[in-house]
Amino acid sequence: MNFDPTDEQRRWRNLARDFAQGVIRPRAERLDREQKFPYDIVAEMAQLGLMGLTLPQEYGGSGGDFVAYNLALEEISRADTSVGITMEAHISLGCSPLVAFGTEEQKEQFLRQCAAGERLWAFGLTEEEAGTDAGGTRTTAELRDGHWVISGSKKWITNSGTDITAGVTVIARTGKRDDGRPELSAIIVPQETPGYTRGPAYEKLGWRASDQHPLYFEDCRVPEENLLGERGTGLRQFLQTLDGGRVAVAALSVGLAQACFDEALARAKRRRQFGKAIAEFQAIQFKLSDMAMEIELARNLVLKAAWLKDRGRSFSREASMAKVFASEAAKRAADQAVQIHGGEGFMEGSAVARYWRQVKINEIGEGTSEINRQIIARGLLKENAEEATQKMVAQ
Ligand SMILES: Cc1cc2nc3c(=O)[nH]c(=O)nc-3n(C[C@H](O)[C@H](O)[C@H](O)COP(=O)(O)OP(=O)(O)OC[C@H]3O[C@@H](n4cnc5c(N)ncnc54)[C@H](O)[C@@H]3O)c2cc1C
């Protein structure tokens, strides 16, 4: 086995690390406090090729592999998860479905303007009655005179309302299947389409400099050709999209956990009590050991899932494992980082206090821990112990 990144993967990681530590990290506290979308940072990341890292070069993307993307995303999120989720939602949720399911015309019209990251694309699945249960989708799209007429609403959609957003792909009911369940399809809606509006941005616990809005569709008409993929394949499309997204949110979690560790290690060496650095107390050393162990495990899970995806192999179970473990490890890391800081870690303005607030969403967005555990268990229950073990170690 070879655990070394390729030269190209290393190049992307180092590029992201230099930019993140040099430009993003010094501004992270202020971004969080002011809750302003960082247009200049996103523009610089687009210039560096980071905002289109995995997207095809023929449409203006960078053509990097999925491992490289996750290495870079970890570094960006280590500096600030608001910027991390902006990059992730644009690439994994917004643009990847256009790449995977779009026609040449759709890619030319919608992907080309976004593949470098100068414009952003969003993905609208969640609604008031459809969170974990996408079958609860109420938004409808009816085919009339060569147009899809969309009615309904979406909530919490990332990158949907920035000045550089070019549009959103929405999941809507387009009919009823033979078994009585809703037929779901994905439809492309450009930002300036009449009948499509957005509500005000949300106040949030974390990801505060990233952009989320409710979306409203009232008699919103787009051409019939804006159907993405085949009619009725919306469910399959978003499940596939979320598999990739889960690996990326796991990478984002590893980045945040690493940031917690960075702060905790430095503080443990600096802070003196009872005449010595608190790093000399075994209780503190064990916390640092546990954090380092869990970060290492989480990173390995992310990279294995990404490696499988790059090879076109099945990676759905590994994506869910990476998402659950990395998000929960990051939460434990944030908690211990505050503990190692003592009262200082409870103060507004302390980096670890910010990380402690920010970390919770990783267990919720792009599939909660509960639903990912169910996905893992559902697969395991179809196998005997031998089959399950083989899948784990010998893919
Ligand atoms: C900041 C932010 C950004 C987001 N960005 C986007 C975006 O860009 N696009 C988008 O489409 N969505 C987005 N979302 C929505 C996000 O994906 C959902 O919040 C998530 O899927 C969970 O849905 P829910 O919040 O409605 O929780 P619910 O579905 O209401 O779940 C509540 C609780 O019940 C549990 N639960 C539900 N069903 C089951 C079950 N069958 N078994 C066991 N437990 C269950 C859940 O695990 C959870 O603990 C975003 C959300 C936030 C907060």
Short mmCIF file of C-alpha atoms and ligand atoms in Angstrom, two decimals:
data_model
loop_
_atom_site.label_atom_id
_atom_site.label_comp_id
_atom_site.label_asym_id
_atom_site.label_seq_id
_atom_site.Cartn_x
_atom_site.Cartn_y
_atom_site.Cartn_z
CA MET A 1 0.00 0.00 0.00
CA ASN A 2 1.10 3.56 -0.64
CA PHE A 3 -0.04 6.30 1.74
CA ASP A 4 1.90 9.07 -0.02
CA PRO A 5 -0.05 11.63 -2.04
CA THR A 6 0.98 12.05 -5.68
CA ASP A 7 2.98 15.16 -6.62
CA GLU A 8 -0.22 16.71 -8.01
CA GLN A 9 -2.23 15.96 -4.85
CA ARG A 10 0.60 17.37 -2.72
CA ARG A 11 0.68 20.50 -4.90
CA TRP A 12 -3.04 21.16 -4.33
CA ARG A 13 -2.72 20.53 -0.59
CA ASN A 14 0.26 22.87 -0.27
CA LEU A 15 -1.40 25.57 -2.38
CA ALA A 16 -4.52 25.40 -0.22
CA ARG A 17 -2.47 25.32 3.01
CA ASP A 18 -0.39 28.39 2.06
CA PHE A 19 -3.45 30.38 1.03
CA ALA A 20 -5.49 29.25 4.04
CA GLN A 21 -2.81 30.01 6.64
CA GLY A 22 -1.62 33.22 4.95
CA VAL A 23 -4.92 34.81 3.90
CA ILE A 24 -7.95 33.08 5.44
CA ARG A 25 -6.86 32.24 9.00
CA PRO A 26 -5.91 35.81 9.99
CA ARG A 27 -9.43 36.94 8.99
CA ALA A 28 -11.45 34.00 10.32
CA GLU A 29 -12.44 35.58 13.63
CA ARG A 30 -13.69 38.75 11.94
CA LEU A 31 -15.54 36.83 9.22
CA ASP A 32 -17.40 34.91 11.91
CA ARG A 33 -18.15 38.05 13.95
CA GLU A 34 -19.32 40.19 11.01
CA GLN A 35 -21.14 37.33 9.20
CA LYS A 36 -20.21 38.77 5.80
CA PHE A 37 -19.67 36.61 2.74
CA PRO A 38 -15.94 36.86 1.81
CA TYR A 39 -16.19 37.80 -1.88
CA ASP A 40 -12.50 38.71 -2.18
CA ILE A 41 -11.33 35.40 -0.66
CA VAL A 42 -13.63 33.38 -2.95
CA ALA A 43 -12.38 35.38 -5.96
CA GLU A 44 -8.76 34.64 -5.04
CA MET A 45 -9.57 30.96 -4.57
CA ALA A 46 -11.18 30.96 -8.01
CA GLN A 47 -8.00 32.50 -9.46
CA LEU A 48 -5.91 29.76 -7.80
CA GLY A 49 -8.17 27.05 -9.27
CA LEU A 50 -9.43 25.91 -5.86
CA MET A 51 -13.11 26.72 -6.49
CA GLY A 52 -13.23 24.37 -9.47
CA LEU A 53 -10.75 21.79 -8.24
CA THR A 54 -12.49 18.62 -9.46
CA LEU A 55 -14.49 20.20 -12.30
CA PRO A 56 -13.59 19.38 -15.93
CA GLN A 57 -10.90 21.51 -17.55
CA GLU A 58 -12.82 21.67 -20.83
CA TYR A 59 -15.41 23.86 -19.06
CA GLY A 60 -12.89 25.98 -17.16
CA GLY A 61 -12.40 23.80 -14.06
CA SER A 62 -9.08 22.56 -12.68
CA GLY A 63 -9.48 18.84 -13.46
CA GLY A 64 -7.99 17.66 -10.14
CA ASP A 65 -8.90 14.32 -8.57
CA PHE A 66 -11.18 13.76 -5.58
CA VAL A 67 -8.31 12.98 -3.19
CA ALA A 68 -6.64 16.30 -4.06
CA TYR A 69 -9.94 18.13 -3.50
CA ASN A 70 -10.37 16.62 -0.03
CA LEU A 71 -6.78 17.39 0.94
CA ALA A 72 -7.30 21.02 -0.15
CA LEU A 73 -10.70 21.30 1.51
CA GLU A 74 -9.23 20.06 4.80
CA GLU A 75 -6.64 22.85 4.67
CA ILE A 76 -9.18 25.56 3.82
CA SER A 77 -11.49 24.37 6.64
CA ARG A 78 -8.60 24.22 9.10
CA ALA A 79 -8.40 28.00 8.59
CA ASP A 80 -12.17 28.66 8.40
CA THR A 81 -15.14 26.36 7.91
CA SER A 82 -17.34 29.15 6.46
CA VAL A 83 -14.97 29.33 3.50
CA GLY A 84 -14.70 25.52 3.49
CA ILE A 85 -18.45 25.01 3.19
CA THR A 86 -18.67 27.69 0.47
CA MET A 87 -16.13 25.74 -1.60
CA GLU A 88 -17.70 22.37 -0.78
CA ALA A 89 -21.29 23.36 -1.53
CA HIS A 90 -20.25 24.95 -4.84
CA ILE A 91 -18.18 21.99 -6.08
CA SER A 92 -19.85 18.92 -4.52
CA LEU A 93 -23.48 20.03 -4.35
CA GLY A 94 -23.85 22.74 -6.98
CA CYS A 95 -21.59 21.79 -9.89
CA SER A 96 -21.02 18.03 -9.57
CA PRO A 97 -24.63 17.15 -10.56
CA LEU A 98 -24.29 19.38 -13.64
CA VAL A 99 -21.12 17.45 -14.56
CA ALA A 100 -22.60 14.01 -13.82
CA PHE A 101 -26.08 14.39 -15.31
CA GLY A 102 -26.06 17.48 -17.56
CA THR A 103 -26.30 17.46 -21.37
CA GLU A 104 -23.58 19.17 -23.42
CA GLU A 105 -25.90 22.17 -23.89
CA GLN A 106 -26.58 22.42 -20.15
CA LYS A 107 -22.88 22.21 -19.33
CA GLU A 108 -22.12 24.89 -21.90
CA GLN A 109 -24.89 27.17 -20.62
CA PHE A 110 -24.68 26.66 -16.83
CA LEU A 111 -21.46 24.87 -15.85
CA ARG A 112 -19.07 26.93 -17.96
CA GLN A 113 -19.78 30.16 -16.03
CA CYS A 114 -19.27 28.34 -12.68
CA ALA A 115 -16.50 25.79 -13.24
CA ALA A 116 -13.72 28.21 -12.31
CA GLY A 117 -15.70 29.54 -9.35
CA GLU A 118 -16.23 33.08 -10.60
CA ARG A 119 -19.97 32.38 -10.33
CA LEU A 120 -21.52 29.92 -7.84
CA TRP A 121 -24.15 27.23 -8.22
CA ALA A 122 -26.45 25.88 -5.45
CA PHE A 123 -28.35 22.66 -4.76
CA GLY A 124 -31.88 22.87 -3.32
CA LEU A 125 -33.28 19.74 -1.75
CA THR A 126 -34.35 20.61 1.82
CA GLU A 127 -37.85 21.96 2.55
CA GLU A 128 -40.02 22.57 5.58
CA GLU A 129 -41.49 19.03 5.40
CA ALA A 130 -38.53 17.38 3.65
CA GLY A 131 -35.33 17.27 5.72
CA THR A 132 -33.93 13.78 6.20
CA ASP A 133 -37.02 12.46 4.43
CA ALA A 134 -36.71 13.80 0.88
CA GLY A 135 -39.91 11.92 -0.01
CA GLY A 136 -41.70 14.73 1.84
CA THR A 137 -40.83 17.17 -0.99
CA ARG A 138 -43.83 19.45 -1.61
CA THR A 139 -42.36 21.69 -4.32
CA THR A 140 -43.97 20.79 -7.61
CA ALA A 141 -42.96 21.24 -11.25
CA GLU A 142 -45.64 20.84 -13.87
CA LEU A 143 -44.91 20.58 -17.59
CA ARG A 144 -47.00 23.22 -19.46
CA ASP A 145 -46.48 24.46 -23.03
CA GLY A 146 -42.81 23.42 -23.16
CA HIS A 147 -42.02 24.88 -19.72
CA TRP A 148 -41.64 23.52 -16.19
CA VAL A 149 -43.83 25.62 -13.92
CA ILE A 150 -42.35 25.41 -10.40
CA SER A 151 -44.27 26.20 -7.18
CA GLY A 152 -43.10 25.76 -3.60
CA SER A 153 -40.18 26.63 -1.34
CA LYS A 154 -36.80 25.38 -0.09
CA LYS A 155 -34.86 26.22 3.06
CA TRP A 156 -31.23 26.69 4.20
CA ILE A 157 -29.79 26.51 0.67
CA THR A 158 -26.05 27.24 0.68
CA ASN A 159 -24.59 29.75 -1.86
CA SER A 160 -28.10 30.53 -3.12
CA GLY A 161 -28.14 34.30 -2.54
CA THR A 162 -24.66 35.74 -3.12
CA ASP A 163 -24.02 38.48 -5.71
CA ILE A 164 -22.14 35.88 -7.78
CA THR A 165 -24.72 33.05 -7.63
CA ALA A 166 -25.72 31.96 -11.13
CA GLY A 167 -28.54 29.57 -10.17
CA VAL A 168 -29.76 26.51 -8.33
CA THR A 169 -30.74 22.93 -9.14
CA VAL A 170 -33.97 22.09 -7.30
CA ILE A 171 -35.62 18.78 -6.57
CA ALA A 172 -39.35 18.89 -7.30
CA ARG A 173 -42.30 16.55 -7.59
CA THR A 174 -43.06 16.07 -11.27
CA GLY A 175 -45.76 13.42 -10.80
CA LYS A 176 -46.61 10.18 -9.04
CA ARG A 177 -44.87 6.85 -9.56
CA ASP A 178 -46.76 3.59 -10.14
CA ASP A 179 -46.20 2.60 -6.49
CA GLY A 180 -47.92 5.82 -5.39
CA ARG A 181 -44.72 7.52 -4.19
CA PRO A 182 -43.78 10.96 -5.56
CA GLU A 183 -41.83 11.13 -8.80
CA LEU A 184 -38.89 13.47 -8.06
CA SER A 185 -36.88 15.25 -10.74
CA ALA A 186 -34.04 17.77 -10.74
CA ILE A 187 -34.61 21.09 -12.51
CA ILE A 188 -32.13 23.86 -13.31
CA VAL A 189 -33.27 27.37 -12.31
CA PRO A 190 -31.10 30.36 -13.32
CA GLN A 191 -30.88 33.09 -10.68
CA GLU A 192 -32.83 35.83 -12.49
CA THR A 193 -35.80 33.64 -13.51
CA PRO A 194 -39.11 35.52 -12.90
CA GLY A 195 -41.07 33.88 -10.07
CA TYR A 196 -37.91 32.77 -8.24
CA THR A 197 -37.06 34.83 -5.14
CA ARG A 198 -35.00 34.44 -1.99
CA GLY A 199 -35.70 35.38 1.61
CA PRO A 200 -33.22 37.00 4.03
CA ALA A 201 -30.06 35.19 5.15
CA TYR A 202 -30.23 33.14 8.37
CA GLU A 203 -28.54 33.93 11.71
CA LYS A 204 -26.50 30.80 12.53
CA LEU A 205 -24.35 29.20 15.23
CA GLY A 206 -21.54 28.43 12.77
CA TRP A 207 -20.64 28.81 9.08
CA ARG A 208 -21.61 32.40 9.78
CA ALA A 209 -19.77 33.95 6.83
CA SER A 210 -21.32 31.46 4.42
CA ASP A 211 -24.55 32.15 2.55
CA GLN A 212 -27.91 30.37 3.13
CA HIS A 213 -31.42 31.52 2.23
CA PRO A 214 -34.96 30.23 1.91
CA LEU A 215 -36.01 29.98 -1.74
CA TYR A 216 -39.52 30.74 -3.05
CA PHE A 217 -41.00 29.61 -6.37
CA GLU A 218 -44.28 31.11 -7.50
CA ASP A 219 -45.37 30.27 -11.00
CA CYS A 220 -41.67 30.13 -11.88
CA ARG A 221 -41.21 28.98 -15.50
CA VAL A 222 -38.06 27.47 -16.99
CA PRO A 223 -37.73 25.76 -20.40
CA GLU A 224 -38.47 22.02 -20.60
CA GLU A 225 -34.76 21.51 -21.53
CA ASN A 226 -33.79 22.57 -17.97
CA LEU A 227 -34.66 19.11 -16.66
CA LEU A 228 -31.38 17.64 -15.34
CA GLY A 229 -30.97 13.98 -16.28
CA GLU A 230 -34.06 11.89 -16.92
CA ARG A 231 -37.46 12.70 -15.50
CA GLY A 232 -38.05 10.79 -12.23
CA THR A 233 -34.37 10.24 -11.43
CA GLY A 234 -34.11 13.08 -8.89
CA LEU A 235 -33.86 10.71 -5.93
CA ARG A 236 -31.01 8.70 -7.45
CA GLN A 237 -29.23 11.91 -8.48
CA PHE A 238 -29.24 13.50 -5.08
CA LEU A 239 -28.25 10.27 -3.32
CA GLN A 240 -25.23 10.05 -5.61
CA THR A 241 -24.49 13.75 -5.09
CA LEU A 242 -24.69 13.39 -1.31
CA ASP A 243 -22.24 10.44 -1.31
CA GLY A 244 -19.52 12.72 -2.66
CA GLY A 245 -20.69 15.58 -0.44
CA ARG A 246 -20.41 13.42 2.68
CA VAL A 247 -16.75 12.65 2.06
CA ALA A 248 -16.12 16.37 1.59
CA VAL A 249 -17.98 17.35 4.79
CA ALA A 250 -15.86 14.73 6.55
CA ALA A 251 -12.72 16.41 5.14
CA LEU A 252 -14.06 19.74 6.38
CA SER A 253 -14.52 18.15 9.83
CA VAL A 254 -10.94 16.85 9.82
CA GLY A 255 -9.74 20.39 9.03
CA LEU A 256 -11.68 21.81 11.96
CA ALA A 257 -10.47 19.04 14.29
CA GLN A 258 -6.89 19.77 13.21
CA ALA A 259 -7.41 23.47 13.99
CA CYS A 260 -8.63 22.49 17.48
CA PHE A 261 -5.54 20.34 17.96
CA ASP A 262 -3.21 23.11 16.72
CA GLU A 263 -4.61 25.56 19.27
CA ALA A 264 -4.73 23.00 22.10
CA LEU A 265 -1.12 21.85 21.63
CA ALA A 266 0.21 25.41 21.53
CA ARG A 267 -1.78 26.40 24.63
CA ALA A 268 -0.74 23.28 26.56
CA LYS A 269 2.94 24.11 25.99
CA ARG A 270 2.47 27.81 26.81
CA ARG A 271 0.23 27.76 29.87
CA ARG A 272 2.03 27.22 33.18
CA GLN A 273 0.41 26.03 36.41
CA PHE A 274 2.04 24.55 39.52
CA GLY A 275 5.38 25.76 38.17
CA LYS A 276 5.30 23.84 34.89
CA ALA A 277 3.63 23.78 31.48
CA ILE A 278 0.23 22.04 31.67
CA ALA A 279 1.49 19.86 28.76
CA GLU A 280 3.59 18.07 31.37
CA PHE A 281 0.50 16.77 33.17
CA GLN A 282 -0.52 13.31 32.01
CA ALA A 283 -4.23 14.26 32.00
CA ILE A 284 -3.50 16.91 29.35
CA GLN A 285 -1.13 14.64 27.41
CA PHE A 286 -3.82 11.95 27.11
CA LYS A 287 -6.30 14.46 25.76
CA LEU A 288 -3.76 15.49 23.09
CA SER A 289 -3.06 11.83 22.28
CA ASP A 290 -6.75 11.05 21.86
CA MET A 291 -7.27 14.08 19.63
CA ALA A 292 -4.28 13.17 17.43
CA MET A 293 -5.39 9.52 17.17
CA GLU A 294 -8.92 10.42 16.15
CA ILE A 295 -7.76 13.00 13.61
CA GLU A 296 -5.44 10.44 12.05
CA LEU A 297 -8.26 7.86 11.86
CA ALA A 298 -10.75 10.36 10.44
CA ARG A 299 -8.28 11.59 7.81
CA ASN A 300 -7.55 8.01 6.74
CA LEU A 301 -11.28 7.31 6.38
CA VAL A 302 -11.73 10.43 4.24
CA LEU A 303 -8.80 9.58 2.01
CA LYS A 304 -9.82 5.95 1.56
CA ALA A 305 -13.36 6.95 0.55
CA ALA A 306 -11.96 9.59 -1.83
CA TRP A 307 -9.45 7.10 -3.29
CA LEU A 308 -12.28 4.60 -3.95
CA LYS A 309 -14.33 7.30 -5.68
CA ASP A 310 -11.36 8.28 -7.87
CA ARG A 311 -11.11 4.65 -8.99
CA GLY A 312 -14.79 4.46 -9.87
CA ARG A 313 -15.42 1.91 -7.11
CA SER A 314 -18.32 1.80 -4.71
CA PHE A 315 -17.68 4.21 -1.81
CA SER A 316 -21.10 4.90 -0.33
CA ARG A 317 -20.52 3.00 2.93
CA GLU A 318 -17.06 4.51 3.39
CA ALA A 319 -18.53 7.99 2.73
CA SER A 320 -21.07 7.51 5.53
CA MET A 321 -18.40 6.08 7.87
CA ALA A 322 -16.09 9.00 7.16
CA LYS A 323 -18.91 11.54 7.67
CA VAL A 324 -20.09 10.12 11.01
CA PHE A 325 -16.64 9.47 12.46
CA ALA A 326 -14.99 12.70 11.33
CA SER A 327 -17.87 14.96 12.41
CA GLU A 328 -18.11 13.32 15.84
CA ALA A 329 -14.31 13.25 16.28
CA ALA A 330 -14.25 16.97 15.45
CA LYS A 331 -16.88 17.61 18.11
CA ARG A 332 -14.81 15.74 20.70
CA ALA A 333 -11.68 17.63 19.57
CA ALA A 334 -13.44 21.00 19.93
CA ASP A 335 -14.66 20.05 23.40
CA GLN A 336 -11.20 18.96 24.58
CA ALA A 337 -9.56 22.02 23.02
CA VAL A 338 -11.82 24.27 25.15
CA GLN A 339 -11.09 22.11 28.21
CA ILE A 340 -7.32 22.46 27.69
CA HIS A 341 -7.77 26.25 27.42
CA GLY A 342 -9.74 26.38 30.69
CA GLY A 343 -11.69 29.66 31.19
CA GLU A 344 -9.81 31.30 28.30
CA GLY A 345 -11.54 28.84 25.97
CA PHE A 346 -14.92 30.14 27.09
CA MET A 347 -14.19 33.74 26.08
CA GLU A 348 -15.62 35.32 22.94
CA GLY A 349 -12.64 36.04 20.72
CA SER A 350 -10.93 32.76 21.62
CA ALA A 351 -10.45 30.60 18.51
CA VAL A 352 -11.48 27.41 20.30
CA ALA A 353 -14.75 28.97 21.53
CA ARG A 354 -15.52 29.72 17.87
CA TYR A 355 -14.60 26.17 16.83
CA TRP A 356 -16.83 24.73 19.58
CA ARG A 357 -19.81 26.69 18.17
CA GLN A 358 -18.97 25.87 14.56
CA VAL A 359 -18.47 22.14 14.89
CA LYS A 360 -22.07 21.02 15.55
CA ILE A 361 -23.39 21.49 12.02
CA ASN A 362 -21.01 18.81 10.70
CA GLU A 363 -23.17 16.13 12.35
CA ILE A 364 -26.30 17.54 10.65
CA GLY A 365 -25.62 18.87 7.14
CA GLU A 366 -25.59 16.49 4.12
CA GLY A 367 -27.12 13.66 6.13
CA THR A 368 -27.28 13.50 9.92
CA SER A 369 -25.21 11.00 11.94
CA GLU A 370 -28.39 9.01 12.55
CA ILE A 371 -29.23 8.57 8.86
CA ASN A 372 -25.61 7.76 7.97
CA ARG A 373 -25.50 5.09 10.68
CA GLN A 374 -28.68 3.66 9.16
CA ILE A 375 -27.10 3.61 5.69
CA ILE A 376 -24.09 1.72 7.08
CA ALA A 377 -26.29 -0.74 8.99
CA ARG A 378 -28.66 -1.33 6.06
CA GLY A 379 -25.70 -2.52 3.95
CA LEU A 380 -24.22 -4.64 6.75
CA LEU A 381 -27.50 -6.43 7.42
CA LYS A 382 -27.58 -7.67 3.80
CA GLU A 383 -24.19 -9.36 4.27
CA ASN A 384 -22.76 -12.11 6.44
CA ALA A 385 -19.78 -11.37 8.70
CA GLU A 386 -17.26 -12.67 6.17
CA GLU A 387 -18.58 -10.50 3.34
CA ALA A 388 -18.70 -7.44 5.57
CA THR A 389 -15.09 -7.97 6.72
CA GLN A 390 -13.84 -8.45 3.17
CA LYS A 391 -15.44 -5.19 2.14
CA MET A 392 -13.79 -3.38 5.01
CA VAL A 393 -10.20 -4.44 4.43
CA ALA A 394 -9.86 -5.70 0.89
CA GLN A 395 -12.14 -3.66 -1.39
C1 LIG B 1 -26.30 25.79 7.57
C2 LIG B 1 -27.04 24.79 6.75
C3 LIG B 1 -26.77 24.65 5.38
C4 LIG B 1 -27.50 23.75 4.60
N1 LIG B 1 -27.30 23.70 3.24
C5 LIG B 1 -28.14 22.96 2.47
C6 LIG B 1 -28.06 23.00 1.03
O1 LIG B 1 -27.20 23.69 0.45
N2 LIG B 1 -28.96 22.29 0.30
C7 LIG B 1 -29.92 21.52 0.90
O2 LIG B 1 -30.72 20.91 0.20
N3 LIG B 1 -29.99 21.43 2.26
C8 LIG B 1 -29.14 22.14 3.05
N4 LIG B 1 -29.23 22.06 4.43
C9 LIG B 1 -30.18 21.14 5.04
C10 LIG B 1 -29.55 19.92 5.70
O3 LIG B 1 -29.08 19.04 4.73
C11 LIG B 1 -30.61 19.31 6.65
O4 LIG B 1 -30.62 20.14 7.80
C12 LIG B 1 -30.34 17.88 7.02
O5 LIG B 1 -30.48 17.05 5.90
C13 LIG B 1 -31.29 17.36 8.11
O6 LIG B 1 -32.62 17.69 7.88
P1 LIG B 1 -33.44 18.46 9.01
O7 LIG B 1 -32.58 19.56 9.52
O8 LIG B 1 -34.76 18.84 8.47
O9 LIG B 1 -33.60 17.43 10.21
P2 LIG B 1 -34.80 16.39 10.41
O10 LIG B 1 -34.97 15.55 9.21
O11 LIG B 1 -35.99 17.14 10.95
O12 LIG B 1 -34.21 15.48 11.57
C14 LIG B 1 -34.28 15.83 12.96
C15 LIG B 1 -33.65 14.70 13.76
O13 LIG B 1 -34.38 13.46 13.53
C16 LIG B 1 -33.49 12.46 13.08
N5 LIG B 1 -34.15 11.59 12.12
C17 LIG B 1 -34.89 11.94 11.03
N6 LIG B 1 -35.31 10.84 10.37
C18 LIG B 1 -34.81 9.78 11.05
C19 LIG B 1 -34.89 8.35 10.88
N7 LIG B 1 -35.53 7.81 9.83
N8 LIG B 1 -34.26 7.57 11.79
C20 LIG B 1 -33.58 8.11 12.83
N9 LIG B 1 -33.47 9.42 13.03
C21 LIG B 1 -34.08 10.25 12.16
C22 LIG B 1 -32.34 13.22 12.42
O14 LIG B 1 -31.16 12.43 12.35
C23 LIG B 1 -32.20 14.42 13.35
O15 LIG B 1 -31.45 14.06 14.49
C24 LIG B 1 -28.48 22.93 5.21
C25 LIG B 1 -28.71 23.03 6.59
C26 LIG B 1 -28.03 23.96 7.35
C27 LIG B 1 -28.37 24.06 8.82
#
